[in-house]
CSV table of C-alpha atoms in Angstrom, one decimal:
chain,number,residue,atom,x,y,z
A,739,MET,CA,8.0,19.1,-7.5
A,740,ASP,CA,10.4,21.7,-8.9
A,741,ARG,CA,12.1,21.7,-12.3
A,742,GLU,CA,15.5,20.7,-10.9
A,743,THR,CA,14.1,17.6,-9.1
A,744,PHE,CA,12.2,16.7,-12.3
A,745,HIS,CA,15.3,16.8,-14.5
A,746,ASN,CA,17.3,14.9,-11.9
A,747,CYS,CA,14.7,12.2,-11.6
A,748,CYS,CA,14.3,11.8,-15.4
A,749,SER,CA,17.5,9.9,-15.5
A,750,LEU,CA,16.0,7.4,-13.1
A,751,VAL,CA,13.0,6.6,-15.3
A,752,LYS,CA,14.9,4.0,-17.4
A,753,MET,CA,17.4,2.9,-14.8
A,754,PRO,CA,16.9,-0.7,-13.8
A,755,ARG,CA,16.2,-1.3,-10.2
A,756,GLN,CA,17.6,-4.0,-8.0
A,757,ILE,CA,14.3,-5.0,-6.5
A,758,LYS,CA,15.8,-7.9,-4.5
A,759,GLN,CA,17.9,-5.8,-2.3
A,760,GLN,CA,20.0,-8.2,-0.3
A,761,HIS,CA,21.3,-5.7,2.2
A,762,CYS,CA,20.9,-6.0,5.9
A,763,SER,CA,18.7,-3.5,7.7
A,764,SER,CA,20.2,-0.9,10.0
A,765,HIS,CA,18.9,-0.7,13.5
A,766,PHE,CA,17.4,2.8,13.3
A,767,ILE,CA,14.9,4.6,11.2
A,768,GLU,CA,15.1,8.3,10.2
A,769,TYR,CA,12.7,10.5,12.2
A,770,ILE,CA,11.1,13.5,10.7
A,771,GLU,CA,10.3,15.9,13.5
A,772,LYS,CA,8.8,18.8,11.6
A,773,GLU,CA,7.7,19.7,8.1
A,774,ILE,CA,10.2,19.1,5.2
A,775,PRO,CA,9.8,20.0,1.6
A,776,TYR,CA,8.0,17.4,-0.5
A,777,THR,CA,11.0,17.2,-2.9
A,778,LYS,CA,13.2,16.1,0.1
A,779,PHE,CA,10.8,13.3,0.9
A,780,PHE,CA,10.6,12.4,-2.7
A,781,LYS,CA,14.4,12.2,-3.2
A,782,ASN,CA,15.3,10.7,0.2
A,783,TYR,CA,12.6,8.2,0.8
A,784,LEU,CA,10.3,7.5,-2.2
A,785,ILE,CA,12.9,7.1,-4.9
A,786,PRO,CA,15.4,5.1,-2.8
A,787,ASN,CA,12.5,3.1,-1.1
A,788,HIS,CA,13.6,3.9,2.4
A,789,PRO,CA,11.4,3.8,5.5
A,790,CYS,CA,10.9,6.8,7.9
A,791,MET,CA,8.8,8.0,10.8
A,792,PHE,CA,6.9,11.3,11.0
A,793,SER,CA,6.4,12.8,14.4
A,794,LYS,CA,3.0,13.4,16.0
A,795,ARG,CA,3.1,17.0,14.8
A,796,PHE,CA,1.8,15.8,11.5
A,797,THR,CA,-1.5,14.4,13.0
A,798,GLU,CA,-2.1,16.8,15.9
A,799,ASP,CA,-4.8,18.7,14.0
A,800,TRP,CA,-6.7,15.6,12.8
A,801,ASN,CA,-10.3,15.4,14.2
A,802,CYS,CA,-10.0,11.7,14.9
A,803,ARG,CA,-7.1,12.4,17.3
A,804,LYS,CA,-9.3,14.7,19.2
A,805,ASN,CA,-12.6,12.9,19.0
A,806,TRP,CA,-11.7,9.2,19.0
A,807,VAL,CA,-9.3,9.4,21.9
A,808,THR,CA,-9.9,10.2,25.6
A,809,ASP,CA,-7.9,12.7,27.7
A,810,GLU,CA,-6.0,9.6,29.0
A,811,GLY,CA,-5.0,8.6,25.5
A,812,LYS,CA,-7.3,5.6,25.3
A,813,PRO,CA,-9.9,4.8,22.7
A,814,ASN,CA,-13.1,6.9,23.2
A,815,PHE,CA,-15.6,4.1,23.0
A,816,GLN,CA,-18.6,6.3,23.6
A,817,ARG,CA,-17.7,8.8,20.8
A,818,LEU,CA,-16.9,5.9,18.4
A,819,LEU,CA,-20.2,4.2,19.1
A,820,HIS,CA,-22.0,7.5,18.5
A,821,GLU,CA,-20.3,7.8,15.1
A,822,PHE,CA,-20.5,4.2,13.8
A,823,ASP,CA,-23.1,2.3,15.9
A,824,ASP,CA,-24.5,-0.6,13.8
A,825,THR,CA,-22.0,-0.2,10.9
A,826,PRO,CA,-20.8,-3.7,9.7
A,827,VAL,CA,-17.1,-4.0,10.1
A,828,PRO,CA,-14.5,-6.8,9.3
A,829,VAL,CA,-13.0,-8.4,12.4
A,830,ALA,CA,-10.1,-10.9,12.4
A,831,ASN,CA,-9.3,-13.5,15.1
A,832,CYS,CA,-5.6,-13.2,15.9
A,833,ASN,CA,-5.6,-16.6,17.7
A,834,ALA,CA,-6.6,-18.5,14.5
A,835,LYS,CA,-4.6,-19.1,11.3
A,836,GLU,CA,-6.1,-19.3,7.9
A,837,TYR,CA,-3.4,-19.9,5.3
A,838,ASN,CA,-1.0,-17.1,6.1
A,839,SER,CA,-3.5,-14.7,7.7
A,840,ASN,CA,-6.3,-14.7,10.2
A,841,PRO,CA,-9.9,-15.6,9.4
A,842,LYS,CA,-12.4,-12.7,9.4
A,843,GLN,CA,-16.1,-12.2,10.2
A,844,ILE,CA,-18.4,-9.3,9.7
A,845,MET,CA,-20.1,-7.9,12.8
A,846,PRO,CA,-21.8,-4.7,13.9
A,847,PHE,CA,-19.4,-2.1,15.1
A,848,LYS,CA,-21.1,-1.8,18.5
A,849,GLU,CA,-20.7,-5.6,19.0
A,850,PHE,CA,-17.0,-5.3,18.5
A,851,ILE,CA,-16.8,-2.4,20.9
A,852,GLN,CA,-18.7,-4.4,23.5
A,853,TYR,CA,-16.2,-7.3,23.0
A,854,TRP,CA,-13.3,-4.8,23.3
A,855,ARG,CA,-14.6,-3.4,26.6
A,856,GLU,CA,-15.1,-6.9,28.1
A,857,TYR,CA,-11.6,-7.9,26.8
A,858,ILE,CA,-10.0,-5.0,28.7
A,859,GLN,CA,-12.1,-5.7,31.9
A,860,ASN,CA,-11.0,-9.4,31.8
A,861,GLY,CA,-7.3,-8.5,31.8
A,862,HIS,CA,-7.0,-8.4,28.0
A,863,SER,CA,-8.3,-11.9,27.5
A,864,SER,CA,-11.5,-13.5,26.2
A,865,PRO,CA,-12.8,-17.0,25.4
A,866,LYS,CA,-13.6,-15.5,21.9
A,867,GLY,CA,-9.9,-15.0,21.3
A,868,CYS,CA,-8.1,-11.8,20.4
A,869,LEU,CA,-10.3,-10.0,17.9
A,870,TYR,CA,-8.9,-7.2,15.7
A,871,LEU,CA,-11.0,-4.8,13.6
A,872,LYS,CA,-8.9,-4.5,10.4
A,873,ASP,CA,-9.1,-3.5,6.7
A,874,TRP,CA,-12.3,-1.5,7.4
A,875,HIS,CA,-13.1,0.8,4.5
A,876,MET,CA,-14.3,3.6,6.7
A,877,HIS,CA,-13.3,6.3,4.2
A,878,ARG,CA,-15.4,4.7,1.5
A,879,ASN,CA,-18.4,4.2,3.7
A,880,PHE,CA,-18.2,7.7,5.3
A,881,THR,CA,-16.9,9.9,2.5
A,882,ASP,CA,-17.7,13.1,4.4
A,883,HIS,CA,-16.0,12.0,7.6
A,884,ASN,CA,-13.4,14.7,7.8
A,885,ASN,CA,-11.6,12.7,10.5
A,886,TYR,CA,-8.1,13.1,8.9
A,887,LYS,CA,-6.3,14.5,5.9
A,888,THR,CA,-3.7,12.6,3.9
A,889,PRO,CA,-0.3,14.4,4.3
A,890,ILE,CA,1.0,15.8,1.0
A,891,TYR,CA,4.0,13.4,1.1
A,892,PHE,CA,1.6,10.5,0.5
A,893,SER,CA,-0.8,12.4,-1.9
A,894,SER,CA,0.6,11.1,-5.2
A,895,ASP,CA,-1.6,8.0,-4.7
A,896,TRP,CA,-2.4,6.3,-8.0
A,897,LEU,CA,-3.9,3.2,-6.4
A,898,ASN,CA,-6.8,5.0,-4.7
A,899,GLU,CA,-7.0,7.5,-7.6
A,900,TYR,CA,-7.8,4.6,-10.0
A,901,TRP,CA,-10.2,2.7,-7.7
A,902,ASP,CA,-12.0,5.9,-6.9
A,903,THR,CA,-12.4,6.5,-10.6
A,904,ILE,CA,-14.0,3.2,-11.3
A,905,GLU,CA,-15.9,3.3,-8.0
A,906,VAL,CA,-15.2,-0.3,-7.1
A,907,ASP,CA,-12.8,-0.4,-4.2
A,908,ASP,CA,-10.2,1.6,-2.3
A,909,TYR,CA,-7.1,0.9,-0.2
A,910,ARG,CA,-7.8,3.2,2.8
A,911,PHE,CA,-8.3,1.4,6.0
A,912,VAL,CA,-9.0,1.8,9.7
A,913,TYR,CA,-7.6,-0.7,12.2
A,914,MET,CA,-8.8,-1.0,15.8
A,915,GLY,CA,-7.4,-3.6,18.1
A,916,PRO,CA,-6.8,-4.4,21.8
A,917,LYS,CA,-3.4,-4.9,23.4
A,918,GLY,CA,-2.0,-8.1,22.0
A,919,SER,CA,-3.6,-8.0,18.6
A,920,TRP,CA,-1.2,-8.4,15.7
A,921,THR,CA,-0.8,-8.8,11.9
A,922,PRO,CA,1.2,-11.8,10.5
A,923,PHE,CA,4.3,-11.5,8.3
A,924,HIS,CA,3.4,-10.1,4.8
A,925,ALA,CA,4.2,-7.5,2.2
A,926,ASP,CA,1.5,-5.0,1.0
A,927,VAL,CA,-0.9,-5.5,-1.9
A,928,PHE,CA,0.7,-5.1,-5.3
A,929,ARG,CA,4.0,-4.4,-3.4
A,930,SER,CA,2.6,-0.9,-2.8
A,931,TYR,CA,3.9,1.6,-0.3
A,932,SER,CA,1.9,2.1,2.9
A,933,TRP,CA,1.6,4.7,5.5
A,934,SER,CA,0.1,4.0,8.9
A,935,ALA,CA,-0.8,6.6,11.5
A,936,ASN,CA,-1.4,5.7,15.2
A,937,ILE,CA,-4.5,7.6,16.4
A,938,CYS,CA,-3.9,6.2,19.9
A,939,GLY,CA,-1.9,3.4,21.3
A,940,ARG,CA,1.5,2.0,20.4
A,941,LYS,CA,2.7,-0.5,17.8
A,942,LYS,CA,5.8,-2.6,17.3
A,943,TRP,CA,7.0,-3.1,13.7
A,944,LEU,CA,9.4,-5.8,12.5
A,945,LEU,CA,10.6,-4.7,9.0
A,946,TYR,CA,12.7,-6.7,6.5
A,947,PRO,CA,14.2,-5.1,3.4
A,948,PRO,CA,13.2,-6.5,0.0
A,949,GLY,CA,14.8,-9.8,-0.7
A,950,GLN,CA,15.2,-10.9,2.9
A,951,GLU,CA,11.8,-12.7,2.7
A,952,GLU,CA,13.5,-15.4,0.6
A,953,PHE,CA,15.4,-16.5,3.6
A,954,LEU,CA,12.1,-16.7,5.6
A,955,ARG,CA,10.4,-19.4,3.5
A,956,ASP,CA,10.0,-23.0,4.5
A,957,CYS,CA,11.2,-26.0,2.4
A,958,HIS,CA,8.0,-25.9,0.4
A,959,GLY,CA,8.5,-22.2,-0.5
A,960,ASN,CA,5.8,-20.9,1.8
A,961,LEU,CA,6.4,-17.6,3.6
A,962,ALA,CA,6.7,-17.7,7.4
A,963,TYR,CA,3.5,-16.8,9.2
A,964,ASP,CA,5.2,-15.6,12.3
A,965,VAL,CA,8.9,-14.6,12.0
A,966,THR,CA,9.3,-14.8,15.8
A,967,ALA,CA,8.1,-18.5,16.0
A,968,PRO,CA,10.6,-21.1,17.4
A,969,VAL,CA,9.8,-23.3,14.4
A,970,LEU,CA,12.0,-21.1,12.2
A,971,GLN,CA,15.0,-22.5,14.1
A,972,ASP,CA,14.3,-25.9,12.5
A,973,LYS,CA,17.0,-26.1,9.8
A,974,GLY,CA,15.1,-28.9,8.2
A,975,LEU,CA,12.1,-26.7,7.6
A,976,TYR,CA,13.7,-23.3,7.3
A,977,ALA,CA,17.1,-24.0,5.9
A,978,GLN,CA,18.1,-20.4,5.1
A,979,PHE,CA,16.7,-18.7,8.2
A,980,GLU,CA,20.1,-17.9,9.7
A,981,GLU,CA,21.0,-16.1,6.5
A,982,ALA,CA,18.3,-13.5,7.1
A,983,CYS,CA,19.3,-10.2,8.6
A,984,GLN,CA,17.8,-9.0,11.9
A,985,PRO,CA,14.7,-7.1,11.3
A,986,LEU,CA,14.4,-3.3,11.7
A,987,GLU,CA,12.4,-3.1,15.0
A,988,ILE,CA,10.4,0.1,15.4
A,989,ILE,CA,8.2,1.3,18.2
A,990,GLN,CA,5.5,3.6,16.9
A,991,GLU,CA,4.0,6.0,19.4
A,992,ALA,CA,0.6,7.6,19.4
A,993,GLY,CA,0.2,10.3,16.7
A,994,GLU,CA,3.3,9.1,14.7
A,995,ILE,CA,3.1,8.1,11.0
A,996,ILE,CA,5.3,5.3,9.6
A,997,PHE,CA,6.2,5.1,5.9
A,998,VAL,CA,6.7,1.5,4.8
A,999,PRO,CA,8.4,1.3,1.4
A,1000,SER,CA,7.5,-1.1,-1.4
A,1001,GLY,CA,8.3,-4.8,-0.9
A,1002,TRP,CA,9.4,-4.4,2.8
A,1003,HIS,CA,7.8,-7.4,4.5
A,1004,HIS,CA,6.6,-6.7,8.0
A,1005,GLN,CA,4.9,-8.1,11.1
A,1006,VAL,CA,3.1,-5.7,13.4
A,1007,TYR,CA,2.0,-5.9,17.1
A,1008,ASN,CA,-0.4,-3.6,19.1
A,1009,LEU,CA,1.4,-3.0,22.4
A,1010,GLU,CA,-1.6,-1.2,23.8
A,1011,ASP,CA,-5.2,-0.7,22.8
A,1012,THR,CA,-4.7,0.9,19.5
A,1013,ILE,CA,-6.5,2.7,16.6
A,1014,SER,CA,-4.6,3.4,13.4
A,1015,ILE,CA,-5.3,4.7,9.9
A,1016,ASN,CA,-3.5,2.9,7.0
A,1017,HIS,CA,-3.3,3.6,3.3
A,1018,ASN,CA,-1.8,1.4,0.6
A,1019,TRP,CA,-0.6,3.6,-2.3
A,1020,LEU,CA,1.7,3.6,-5.2
A,1021,ASN,CA,2.9,6.1,-7.9
A,1022,GLY,CA,5.6,6.6,-10.4
A,1023,CYS,CA,8.4,5.9,-8.0
A,1024,ASN,CA,7.4,2.3,-7.3
A,1025,LEU,CA,5.4,1.5,-10.5
A,1026,ASP,CA,8.3,-0.6,-11.8
A,1027,ILE,CA,8.1,-2.7,-8.6
A,1028,MET,CA,4.4,-3.3,-9.1
A,1029,TRP,CA,5.0,-4.3,-12.8
A,1030,GLU,CA,7.8,-6.7,-11.7
A,1031,PHE,CA,5.5,-8.2,-9.1
A,1032,LEU,CA,2.7,-8.8,-11.6
A,1033,GLN,CA,5.1,-10.6,-13.9
A,1034,GLU,CA,6.3,-12.8,-11.1
A,1035,GLU,CA,2.7,-13.6,-10.1
A,1036,LEU,CA,1.8,-14.6,-13.7
A,1037,SER,CA,4.9,-16.7,-14.0
A,1038,SER,CA,4.0,-18.5,-10.7
A,1039,VAL,CA,0.5,-19.2,-12.1
A,1040,GLN,CA,2.0,-20.5,-15.4
A,1041,ARG,CA,4.2,-22.9,-13.5
A,1042,GLU,CA,1.3,-24.2,-11.5
A,1043,ILE,CA,-0.8,-25.1,-14.5
A,1044,GLU,CA,2.0,-25.8,-17.0
A,1045,GLU,CA,0.8,-29.4,-17.5
A,1046,TRP,CA,-2.4,-28.2,-19.2
A,1047,ARG,CA,-0.7,-25.7,-21.6
A,1048,ASP,CA,-1.0,-28.0,-24.7
A,1049,THR,CA,-4.5,-29.1,-23.9
A,1050,MET,CA,-6.2,-25.7,-23.7
A,1051,ASP,CA,-6.4,-23.2,-26.5
A,1052,THR,CA,-7.2,-20.5,-23.9
A,1053,TRP,CA,-4.4,-21.4,-21.5
A,1054,HIS,CA,-2.9,-17.9,-21.5
A,1055,GLN,CA,-6.3,-16.3,-20.9
A,1056,HIS,CA,-6.9,-18.7,-18.0
A,1057,CYS,CA,-3.6,-17.8,-16.5
A,1058,GLN,CA,-4.7,-14.1,-16.5
A,1059,VAL,CA,-8.0,-15.1,-14.8
A,1060,ILE,CA,-6.3,-17.1,-12.1
A,1061,MET,CA,-3.8,-14.3,-11.5
A,1062,LYS,CA,-6.6,-11.7,-11.1
A,1063,SER,CA,-8.4,-14.0,-8.6
A,1064,CYS,CA,-5.2,-14.3,-6.5
A,1065,THR,CA,-3.8,-10.7,-6.8
A,1066,GLY,CA,-6.9,-8.6,-7.7
A,1067,ILE,CA,-5.6,-7.4,-11.1
A,1068,ASP,CA,-4.6,-8.8,-14.4
A,1069,TYR,CA,-2.5,-7.4,-17.3
A,1070,GLY,CA,-5.6,-5.9,-19.0
A,1071,GLU,CA,-6.7,-4.0,-15.9
A,1072,PHE,CA,-3.2,-2.9,-15.2
A,1073,ALA,CA,-3.1,-1.3,-18.7
A,1074,SER,CA,-6.5,0.4,-17.9
A,1075,PHE,CA,-5.0,1.6,-14.6
A,1076,LEU,CA,-2.1,3.2,-16.4
A,1077,LYS,CA,-4.4,4.8,-19.0
A,1078,THR,CA,-6.5,6.4,-16.2
A,1079,ILE,CA,-3.5,7.8,-14.5
A,1080,ALA,CA,-2.1,9.1,-17.8
A,1081,ASN,CA,-5.3,10.7,-18.9
A,1082,ASN,CA,-5.7,12.5,-15.6
A,1083,ARG,CA,-2.2,14.0,-15.9
A,1084,ILE,CA,-2.6,14.9,-19.6
A,1085,SER,CA,-5.8,16.7,-18.8
A,1086,PHE,CA,-4.2,18.5,-16.0
A,1087,LEU,CA,-1.2,19.6,-18.0
A,1088,ASN,CA,-3.5,20.8,-20.9
A,1089,SER,CA,-5.5,22.9,-18.5
A,1090,CYS,CA,-2.7,24.2,-16.4
A,1091,PRO,CA,-2.2,27.1,-15.7
A,1092,ARG,CA,-4.8,28.8,-17.9
A,1093,ASN,CA,-7.8,26.9,-16.7
A,1094,ALA,CA,-6.5,25.9,-13.2
A,1095,ASP,CA,-9.4,27.6,-11.5
A,1096,HIS,CA,-11.8,25.3,-13.3
A,1097,TYR,CA,-9.9,22.1,-12.4
A,1098,GLN,CA,-11.6,21.1,-9.2
A,1099,GLY,CA,-12.0,18.1,-6.8
A,1100,HIS,CA,-9.8,16.1,-4.5
A,1101,LEU,CA,-7.6,14.8,-7.4
A,1102,ALA,CA,-7.2,18.3,-8.8
A,1103,GLU,CA,-6.2,19.6,-5.4
A,1104,SER,CA,-3.4,17.0,-5.2
A,1105,LEU,CA,-2.2,17.6,-8.7
A,1106,LEU,CA,-2.1,21.3,-8.2
A,1107,ALA,CA,-0.2,21.0,-5.0
A,1108,LEU,CA,2.4,18.7,-6.5
A,1109,GLY,CA,2.7,20.8,-9.7
A,1110,PRO,CA,3.1,20.2,-13.4
A,1111,HIS,CA,6.6,18.8,-13.2
A,1112,HIS,CA,5.4,16.0,-11.0
A,1113,ALA,CA,2.6,15.3,-13.5
A,1114,ALA,CA,5.3,15.1,-16.2
A,1115,PHE,CA,7.4,12.8,-14.1
A,1116,ASP,CA,4.3,10.6,-13.6
A,1117,LEU,CA,3.8,10.5,-17.4
A,1118,GLN,CA,7.4,9.5,-18.0
A,1119,ARG,CA,7.0,6.6,-15.6
A,1120,VAL,CA,3.8,5.5,-17.3
A,1121,LEU,CA,5.5,5.7,-20.7
A,1122,TYR,CA,8.4,3.6,-19.6
A,1123,ILE,CA,6.3,0.9,-18.1
A,1124,PHE,CA,3.9,0.8,-21.0
A,1125,GLU,CA,6.7,0.5,-23.4
A,1126,SER,CA,8.0,-2.5,-21.4
A,1127,MET,CA,4.5,-4.0,-21.4
A,1128,LEU,CA,4.3,-3.8,-25.2
A,1129,ASN,CA,7.5,-5.8,-25.5
A,1130,ASN,CA,6.3,-8.4,-23.0
A,1131,GLU,CA,5.3,-11.7,-24.6
A,1132,ASP,CA,2.4,-12.4,-22.3
A,1133,PHE,CA,0.9,-8.9,-22.8
A,1134,LYS,CA,1.2,-9.4,-26.6
A,1135,ARG,CA,-0.9,-12.5,-26.3
A,1136,LEU,CA,-3.8,-10.5,-24.9
A,1137,ASP,CA,-6.7,-9.5,-27.1
A,1138,LEU,CA,-5.7,-5.8,-27.3
A,1139,THR,CA,-8.9,-5.0,-29.2
A,1140,ALA,CA,-10.7,-5.7,-25.9
A,1141,LEU,CA,-9.0,-2.7,-24.4
A,1142,SER,CA,-11.0,0.6,-24.4
A,1143,PHE,CA,-8.0,2.3,-26.0
A,1144,LYS,CA,-5.2,1.8,-28.5
A,1145,PRO,CA,-1.9,1.7,-26.5
A,1146,GLU,CA,0.2,3.3,-29.3
A,1147,GLU,CA,-2.1,6.2,-29.5
A,1148,LEU,CA,-2.0,6.7,-25.7
A,1149,LEU,CA,1.8,6.6,-25.8
A,1150,GLN,CA,1.9,9.3,-28.4
A,1151,GLU,CA,-0.5,11.5,-26.3
A,1152,ILE,CA,1.8,11.0,-23.3
A,1153,ARG,CA,4.9,12.1,-25.4
A,1154,ASP,CA,3.1,15.2,-26.6
A,1155,ALA,CA,2.0,16.1,-23.1
A,1156,ILE,CA,5.5,15.7,-21.7
A,1157,ARG,CA,6.9,18.1,-24.3
A,1158,ILE,CA,4.8,20.9,-22.7
A,1159,ILE,CA,7.0,20.7,-19.7
A,1160,VAL,CA,10.3,19.5,-21.1
C-alpha cells in the first residue's frame, strides 16, 4: 500500500458502514484479466465489499493445476492417490440435510476416489448419494505441499495468521466433488471474505448482497436451505421471498478465482467434476463486519436464554460460552485475536526498514510485500474496533483480568506505532 492510499483510507476507519445493504445485485461481475496493482484491488473491491473474478492467468503456474489435472482437464485420480492415499478426509452427503447443511463423515481419501470413479462410471449417480469432499484442511496437514500460492490480493489474511499463531485451526480448504455436488445457502464463517480457485471443472454461484438474506427466511426466522426450492414460493412460509432481488449468477471456469465479499450469502453447484481451493479470510477492511456479526450473535444467544437471566449469577458468562460453541469465538478470544494482529504489526513497524533482513517467515513475507503503510492501516482498524469494544456493555462485563494483556496499554502501543508512519 502506498502513502496516498493509506491517507485516503484513514478517513474510512471511523466511518459507519451500512452492513445491511438493501441494494439489488447487478447481473454481471467485474473480470480481472491480468495483474492489477494491489492498491486498485484494495480500493475497488475490499473497501467497498464488491465481488470480482480473476482469470486463469493467476493460477496457471500453480503446481496443483499441472499435477492434479489430466490433459483433458479432468481430475487426475492416479496422481491424487499417489499424494494423499490413506489420508482421512471429511466427506458430505449432498442428498441429505442436517439442519442447514449436509451431514459429514470421515473416510480415507482413496475410498472417496474409488467412490468418485464409480459415480462417474454409473452416469454420475450412486446408491450412496452424491458425496462431496469439502472443508479438508489439506494445507494444515501437508504444510510443505507447494501446490499453490495465495495471490497477494488475498495475503492480508488475519484469520489464518491468528489461527496459525495459536496452532489450533486454519481456514484454508480443498474441495473435491463430482458433477451435481453442491453447497447449500450460507454466508462464510465470522462473515469473512472468501476466495475460491477452480483447479479443474466448473461451478455455478448464486450470490446475494448483504441484507437480502432477510427476505429468504421462513416464518420461523430460519434461513432458506436451497434458494431454488419451490417451497420458497409458499407465501405462508416465506412471506418476503418476492421482495428479494434476483441473485448474481456466475459461472466460474477452470483456473479462475472468485472473490466473495463479506456477508454475501451464496449457494454453489459443481457443473462438472471439480476440484477447488478455498480460503476464508478477513482483515482491516471487513473487521467491523466481523465485530457487528459477533454482537448480533451474542444478542441472539441472550434472547434465547433471557428467562434465566435473574436466576444465574454467571448468566453473562454462560452467554459467552454458548456463543463460542455456536460461532467458534467469544469476546475474550476476539480481543486476543486483535492483540495478536496488532503485536505482529507493531513488531514489523519497529523492525522496518533497518532490520527487515532479519524479519523472516511467511507472515514477514506478506507484511513486507504489503508495506509499512498497510501495517499502519491495519493498526488503525484494530484501534477503532478495540475502542468500540471497550465501550460495549457486554465486553465490560468480562473479567478483563483474565486477558493476557491490558487493553489500554495495548491501545497506547498501537498509537505509538502508528505515529512512526503518520
